[in-house]
Amino acid sequence: MRPRTLLPPAWRIVSVLGLAGLAACSAVPPPAPPAEAPRPVAQVNLAEQTLTRAIRAAGQRPPNLARARSLLEGLLAADDPNARALHPYARALLEQLSERQRLSTLNERLTEQLERSTAALEESEQRSAALQRKLDALAEIERSLAPRGPAPQR
């Protein structure tokens, strides 16, 4: 037979102490949020939204580079601190857009030049084929002529 102890089981002591600790903690007010300068949320969101809209306009298929450029230029023209914080990003995106527009214009110009060159090549090939047919026809005429006898001597 086991001897009986007068102490309650250990788990009961731990749970009672835990509940007492929780009750004590609930009486303490939560800490105050850290003091920081108030942010004008609307302006931050507006600047960020403008940058996001510019990125989306540039990323569309086909890209709307003119709209993206105007949004970024408007963001760069804004003088509030939140917009100024985004100026490096806006400048980098604007440089990329300028490069994309330059490359797009160059691509269009080269495509037009290639189309003109292709048309000129096809025209030259047609003229060459026509001239070759004429040469072949002349050679056939020469072969079909009866061979002449020796030229009369004087």
PDB file of C-alpha atoms in Angstrom:
ATOM      1  CA  MET A   1       0.000   0.000   0.000  1.00  0.00           C
ATOM      2  CA  ARG A   2       1.174   3.494  -0.881  1.00  0.00           C
ATOM      3  CA  PRO A   3       1.381   6.148   1.766  1.00  0.00           C
ATOM      4  CA  ARG A   4      -0.927   9.066   1.187  1.00  0.00           C
ATOM      5  CA  THR A   5       0.507  12.543   1.056  1.00  0.00           C
ATOM      6  CA  LEU A   6      -1.291  15.622   2.119  1.00  0.00           C
ATOM      7  CA  LEU A   7       0.022  17.743  -0.765  1.00  0.00           C
ATOM      8  CA  PRO A   8      -2.148  18.284  -3.859  1.00  0.00           C
ATOM      9  CA  PRO A   9      -0.836  16.933  -7.146  1.00  0.00           C
ATOM     10  CA  ALA A  10       1.830  19.077  -8.828  1.00  0.00           C
ATOM     11  CA  TRP A  11      -0.253  19.815 -11.908  1.00  0.00           C
ATOM     12  CA  ARG A  12      -2.882  21.521  -9.783  1.00  0.00           C
ATOM     13  CA  ILE A  13      -0.279  23.804  -8.229  1.00  0.00           C
ATOM     14  CA  VAL A  14       1.133  24.717 -11.628  1.00  0.00           C
ATOM     15  CA  SER A  15      -2.278  25.462 -13.105  1.00  0.00           C
ATOM     16  CA  VAL A  16      -3.309  27.608 -10.125  1.00  0.00           C
ATOM     17  CA  LEU A  17      -0.057  29.573 -10.345  1.00  0.00           C
ATOM     18  CA  GLY A  18      -0.488  29.987 -14.097  1.00  0.00           C
ATOM     19  CA  LEU A  19      -4.012  31.329 -13.694  1.00  0.00           C
ATOM     20  CA  ALA A  20      -2.862  33.728 -11.001  1.00  0.00           C
ATOM     21  CA  GLY A  21      -0.099  34.982 -13.289  1.00  0.00           C
ATOM     22  CA  LEU A  22      -2.516  35.531 -16.163  1.00  0.00           C
ATOM     23  CA  ALA A  23      -4.899  37.414 -13.914  1.00  0.00           C
ATOM     24  CA  ALA A  24      -2.084  39.680 -12.770  1.00  0.00           C
ATOM     25  CA  CYS A  25      -0.997  40.359 -16.360  1.00  0.00           C
ATOM     26  CA  SER A  26      -4.479  41.277 -17.476  1.00  0.00           C
ATOM     27  CA  ALA A  27      -4.580  44.133 -14.977  1.00  0.00           C
ATOM     28  CA  VAL A  28      -1.511  45.783 -16.558  1.00  0.00           C
ATOM     29  CA  PRO A  29      -2.386  48.140 -19.421  1.00  0.00           C
ATOM     30  CA  PRO A  30      -0.785  47.356 -22.792  1.00  0.00           C
ATOM     31  CA  PRO A  31       2.299  49.388 -23.679  1.00  0.00           C
ATOM     32  CA  ALA A  32       1.777  52.571 -25.647  1.00  0.00           C
ATOM     33  CA  PRO A  33       2.721  52.427 -29.323  1.00  0.00           C
ATOM     34  CA  PRO A  34       6.128  53.917 -30.094  1.00  0.00           C
ATOM     35  CA  ALA A  35       6.057  57.632 -30.636  1.00  0.00           C
ATOM     36  CA  GLU A  36       6.644  58.454 -34.278  1.00  0.00           C
ATOM     37  CA  ALA A  37       5.843  61.378 -36.437  1.00  0.00           C
ATOM     38  CA  PRO A  38       2.320  61.138 -37.798  1.00  0.00           C
ATOM     39  CA  ARG A  39       2.326  60.086 -41.429  1.00  0.00           C
ATOM     40  CA  PRO A  40      -0.192  61.513 -43.793  1.00  0.00           C
ATOM     41  CA  VAL A  41      -1.436  58.126 -44.926  1.00  0.00           C
ATOM     42  CA  ALA A  42      -3.468  59.542 -47.783  1.00  0.00           C
ATOM     43  CA  GLN A  43      -0.441  61.235 -49.336  1.00  0.00           C
ATOM     44  CA  VAL A  44       1.790  58.178 -48.933  1.00  0.00           C
ATOM     45  CA  ASN A  45      -0.864  56.010 -50.459  1.00  0.00           C
ATOM     46  CA  LEU A  46      -1.420  58.499 -53.275  1.00  0.00           C
ATOM     47  CA  ALA A  47       2.290  58.613 -54.145  1.00  0.00           C
ATOM     48  CA  GLU A  48       2.604  54.833 -53.911  1.00  0.00           C
ATOM     49  CA  GLN A  49      -0.566  54.347 -55.934  1.00  0.00           C
ATOM     50  CA  THR A  50       0.734  56.686 -58.626  1.00  0.00           C
ATOM     51  CA  LEU A  51       3.988  54.725 -58.816  1.00  0.00           C
ATOM     52  CA  THR A  52       2.062  51.440 -58.912  1.00  0.00           C
ATOM     53  CA  ARG A  53      -0.227  52.708 -61.686  1.00  0.00           C
ATOM     54  CA  ALA A  54       2.811  53.804 -63.700  1.00  0.00           C
ATOM     55  CA  ILE A  55       4.402  50.369 -63.308  1.00  0.00           C
ATOM     56  CA  ARG A  56       1.178  48.659 -64.373  1.00  0.00           C
ATOM     57  CA  ALA A  57       0.763  50.952 -67.384  1.00  0.00           C
ATOM     58  CA  ALA A  58       4.320  50.179 -68.479  1.00  0.00           C
ATOM     59  CA  GLY A  59       3.810  46.448 -67.971  1.00  0.00           C
ATOM     60  CA  GLN A  60       0.582  46.085 -69.948  1.00  0.00           C
ATOM     61  CA  ARG A  61       0.514  44.243 -73.244  1.00  0.00           C
ATOM     62  CA  PRO A  62       0.847  46.398 -75.293  1.00  0.00           C
ATOM     63  CA  PRO A  63       2.503  48.809 -72.883  1.00  0.00           C
ATOM     64  CA  ASN A  64       0.979  52.248 -72.401  1.00  0.00           C
ATOM     65  CA  LEU A  65       4.310  54.067 -72.172  1.00  0.00           C
ATOM     66  CA  ALA A  66       2.832  57.539 -72.625  1.00  0.00           C
ATOM     67  CA  ARG A  67       0.510  57.096 -69.627  1.00  0.00           C
ATOM     68  CA  ALA A  68       3.285  55.626 -67.497  1.00  0.00           C
ATOM     69  CA  ARG A  69       5.562  58.529 -68.452  1.00  0.00           C
ATOM     70  CA  SER A  70       2.923  61.144 -67.553  1.00  0.00           C
ATOM     71  CA  LEU A  71       2.239  59.474 -64.183  1.00  0.00           C
ATOM     72  CA  LEU A  72       5.946  59.356 -63.339  1.00  0.00           C
ATOM     73  CA  GLU A  73       6.493  62.962 -64.401  1.00  0.00           C
ATOM     74  CA  GLY A  74       3.574  63.980 -62.178  1.00  0.00           C
ATOM     75  CA  LEU A  75       5.095  62.058 -59.276  1.00  0.00           C
ATOM     76  CA  LEU A  76       8.454  63.759 -59.847  1.00  0.00           C
ATOM     77  CA  ALA A  77       6.741  67.155 -59.937  1.00  0.00           C
ATOM     78  CA  ALA A  78       5.081  66.516 -56.560  1.00  0.00           C
ATOM     79  CA  ASP A  79       6.897  68.272 -53.729  1.00  0.00           C
ATOM     80  CA  ASP A  80       5.538  66.528 -50.640  1.00  0.00           C
ATOM     81  CA  PRO A  81       7.986  64.429 -48.586  1.00  0.00           C
ATOM     82  CA  ASN A  82       6.241  61.146 -49.345  1.00  0.00           C
ATOM     83  CA  ALA A  83       6.496  61.697 -53.081  1.00  0.00           C
ATOM     84  CA  ARG A  84      10.112  62.841 -52.697  1.00  0.00           C
ATOM     85  CA  ALA A  85      10.870  59.525 -51.000  1.00  0.00           C
ATOM     86  CA  LEU A  86       9.752  57.779 -54.203  1.00  0.00           C
ATOM     87  CA  HIS A  87      11.625  60.117 -56.586  1.00  0.00           C
ATOM     88  CA  PRO A  88      14.656  57.794 -57.048  1.00  0.00           C
ATOM     89  CA  TYR A  89      12.345  54.969 -58.097  1.00  0.00           C
ATOM     90  CA  ALA A  90      10.338  57.235 -60.370  1.00  0.00           C
ATOM     91  CA  ARG A  91      13.522  58.558 -62.021  1.00  0.00           C
ATOM     92  CA  ALA A  92      14.829  55.026 -62.577  1.00  0.00           C
ATOM     93  CA  LEU A  93      11.513  53.939 -64.092  1.00  0.00           C
ATOM     94  CA  LEU A  94      11.385  57.066 -66.243  1.00  0.00           C
ATOM     95  CA  GLU A  95      14.876  56.294 -67.571  1.00  0.00           C
ATOM     96  CA  GLN A  96      13.775  52.748 -68.375  1.00  0.00           C
ATOM     97  CA  LEU A  97      10.665  54.025 -70.134  1.00  0.00           C
ATOM     98  CA  SER A  98      12.725  56.489 -72.162  1.00  0.00           C
ATOM     99  CA  GLU A  99      15.051  53.684 -73.195  1.00  0.00           C
ATOM    100  CA  ARG A 100      12.092  51.443 -74.083  1.00  0.00           C
ATOM    101  CA  GLN A 101      10.528  54.203 -76.180  1.00  0.00           C
ATOM    102  CA  ARG A 102      13.852  54.848 -77.916  1.00  0.00           C
ATOM    103  CA  LEU A 103      14.306  51.145 -78.652  1.00  0.00           C
ATOM    104  CA  SER A 104      10.686  50.832 -79.791  1.00  0.00           C
ATOM    105  CA  THR A 105      11.115  53.737 -82.218  1.00  0.00           C
ATOM    106  CA  LEU A 106      14.385  52.281 -83.463  1.00  0.00           C
ATOM    107  CA  ASN A 107      12.731  48.878 -83.870  1.00  0.00           C
ATOM    108  CA  GLU A 108       9.890  50.385 -85.921  1.00  0.00           C
ATOM    109  CA  ARG A 109      12.358  52.255 -88.117  1.00  0.00           C
ATOM    110  CA  LEU A 110      14.458  49.131 -88.681  1.00  0.00           C
ATOM    111  CA  THR A 111      11.342  47.074 -89.416  1.00  0.00           C
ATOM    112  CA  GLU A 112      10.250  49.588 -92.063  1.00  0.00           C
ATOM    113  CA  GLN A 113      13.757  49.578 -93.537  1.00  0.00           C
ATOM    114  CA  LEU A 114      13.740  45.774 -93.616  1.00  0.00           C
ATOM    115  CA  GLU A 115      10.347  45.759 -95.369  1.00  0.00           C
ATOM    116  CA  ARG A 116      11.624  48.233 -97.978  1.00  0.00           C
ATOM    117  CA  SER A 117      14.787  46.173 -98.500  1.00  0.00           C
ATOM    118  CA  THR A 118      12.743  42.989 -98.821  1.00  0.00           C
ATOM    119  CA  ALA A 119      10.479  44.611-101.415  1.00  0.00           C
ATOM    120  CA  ALA A 120      13.518  45.900-103.358  1.00  0.00           C
ATOM    121  CA  LEU A 121      15.107  42.437-103.238  1.00  0.00           C
ATOM    122  CA  GLU A 122      11.934  40.786-104.547  1.00  0.00           C
ATOM    123  CA  GLU A 123      11.745  43.352-107.347  1.00  0.00           C
ATOM    124  CA  SER A 124      15.408  42.758-108.235  1.00  0.00           C
ATOM    125  CA  GLU A 125      14.873  38.998-108.248  1.00  0.00           C
ATOM    126  CA  GLN A 126      11.882  39.416-110.579  1.00  0.00           C
ATOM    127  CA  ARG A 127      13.923  41.619-112.957  1.00  0.00           C
ATOM    128  CA  SER A 128      16.807  39.160-112.830  1.00  0.00           C
ATOM    129  CA  ALA A 129      14.481  36.256-113.626  1.00  0.00           C
ATOM    130  CA  ALA A 130      12.925  38.218-116.520  1.00  0.00           C
ATOM    131  CA  LEU A 131      16.366  39.057-117.932  1.00  0.00           C
ATOM    132  CA  GLN A 132      17.454  35.427-117.598  1.00  0.00           C
ATOM    133  CA  ARG A 133      14.346  34.302-119.525  1.00  0.00           C
ATOM    134  CA  LYS A 134      15.202  36.800-122.284  1.00  0.00           C
ATOM    135  CA  LEU A 135      18.808  35.540-122.432  1.00  0.00           C
ATOM    136  CA  ASP A 136      17.605  31.945-122.598  1.00  0.00           C
ATOM    137  CA  ALA A 137      15.184  32.880-125.392  1.00  0.00           C
ATOM    138  CA  LEU A 138      17.996  34.586-127.359  1.00  0.00           C
ATOM    139  CA  ALA A 139      20.249  31.564-126.892  1.00  0.00           C
ATOM    140  CA  GLU A 140      17.448  29.318-128.152  1.00  0.00           C
ATOM    141  CA  ILE A 141      16.978  31.557-131.203  1.00  0.00           C
ATOM    142  CA  GLU A 142      20.722  31.358-131.930  1.00  0.00           C
ATOM    143  CA  ARG A 143      20.677  27.576-131.741  1.00  0.00           C
ATOM    144  CA  SER A 144      17.628  27.320-133.944  1.00  0.00           C
ATOM    145  CA  LEU A 145      19.218  29.307-136.762  1.00  0.00           C
ATOM    146  CA  ALA A 146      20.677  27.109-139.456  1.00  0.00           C
ATOM    147  CA  PRO A 147      24.407  27.036-139.411  1.00  0.00           C
ATOM    148  CA  ARG A 148      25.780  29.097-142.237  1.00  0.00           C
ATOM    149  CA  GLY A 149      28.188  27.758-144.637  1.00  0.00           C
ATOM    150  CA  PRO A 150      31.624  29.187-144.936  1.00  0.00           C
ATOM    151  CA  ALA A 151      31.675  32.779-145.958  1.00  0.00           C
ATOM    152  CA  PRO A 152      32.398  33.324-149.692  1.00  0.00           C
ATOM    153  CA  GLN A 153      35.957  34.285-150.362  1.00  0.00           C
ATOM    154  CA  ARG A 154      36.785  37.132-152.630  1.00  0.00           C
TER     155      ARG A 154
END
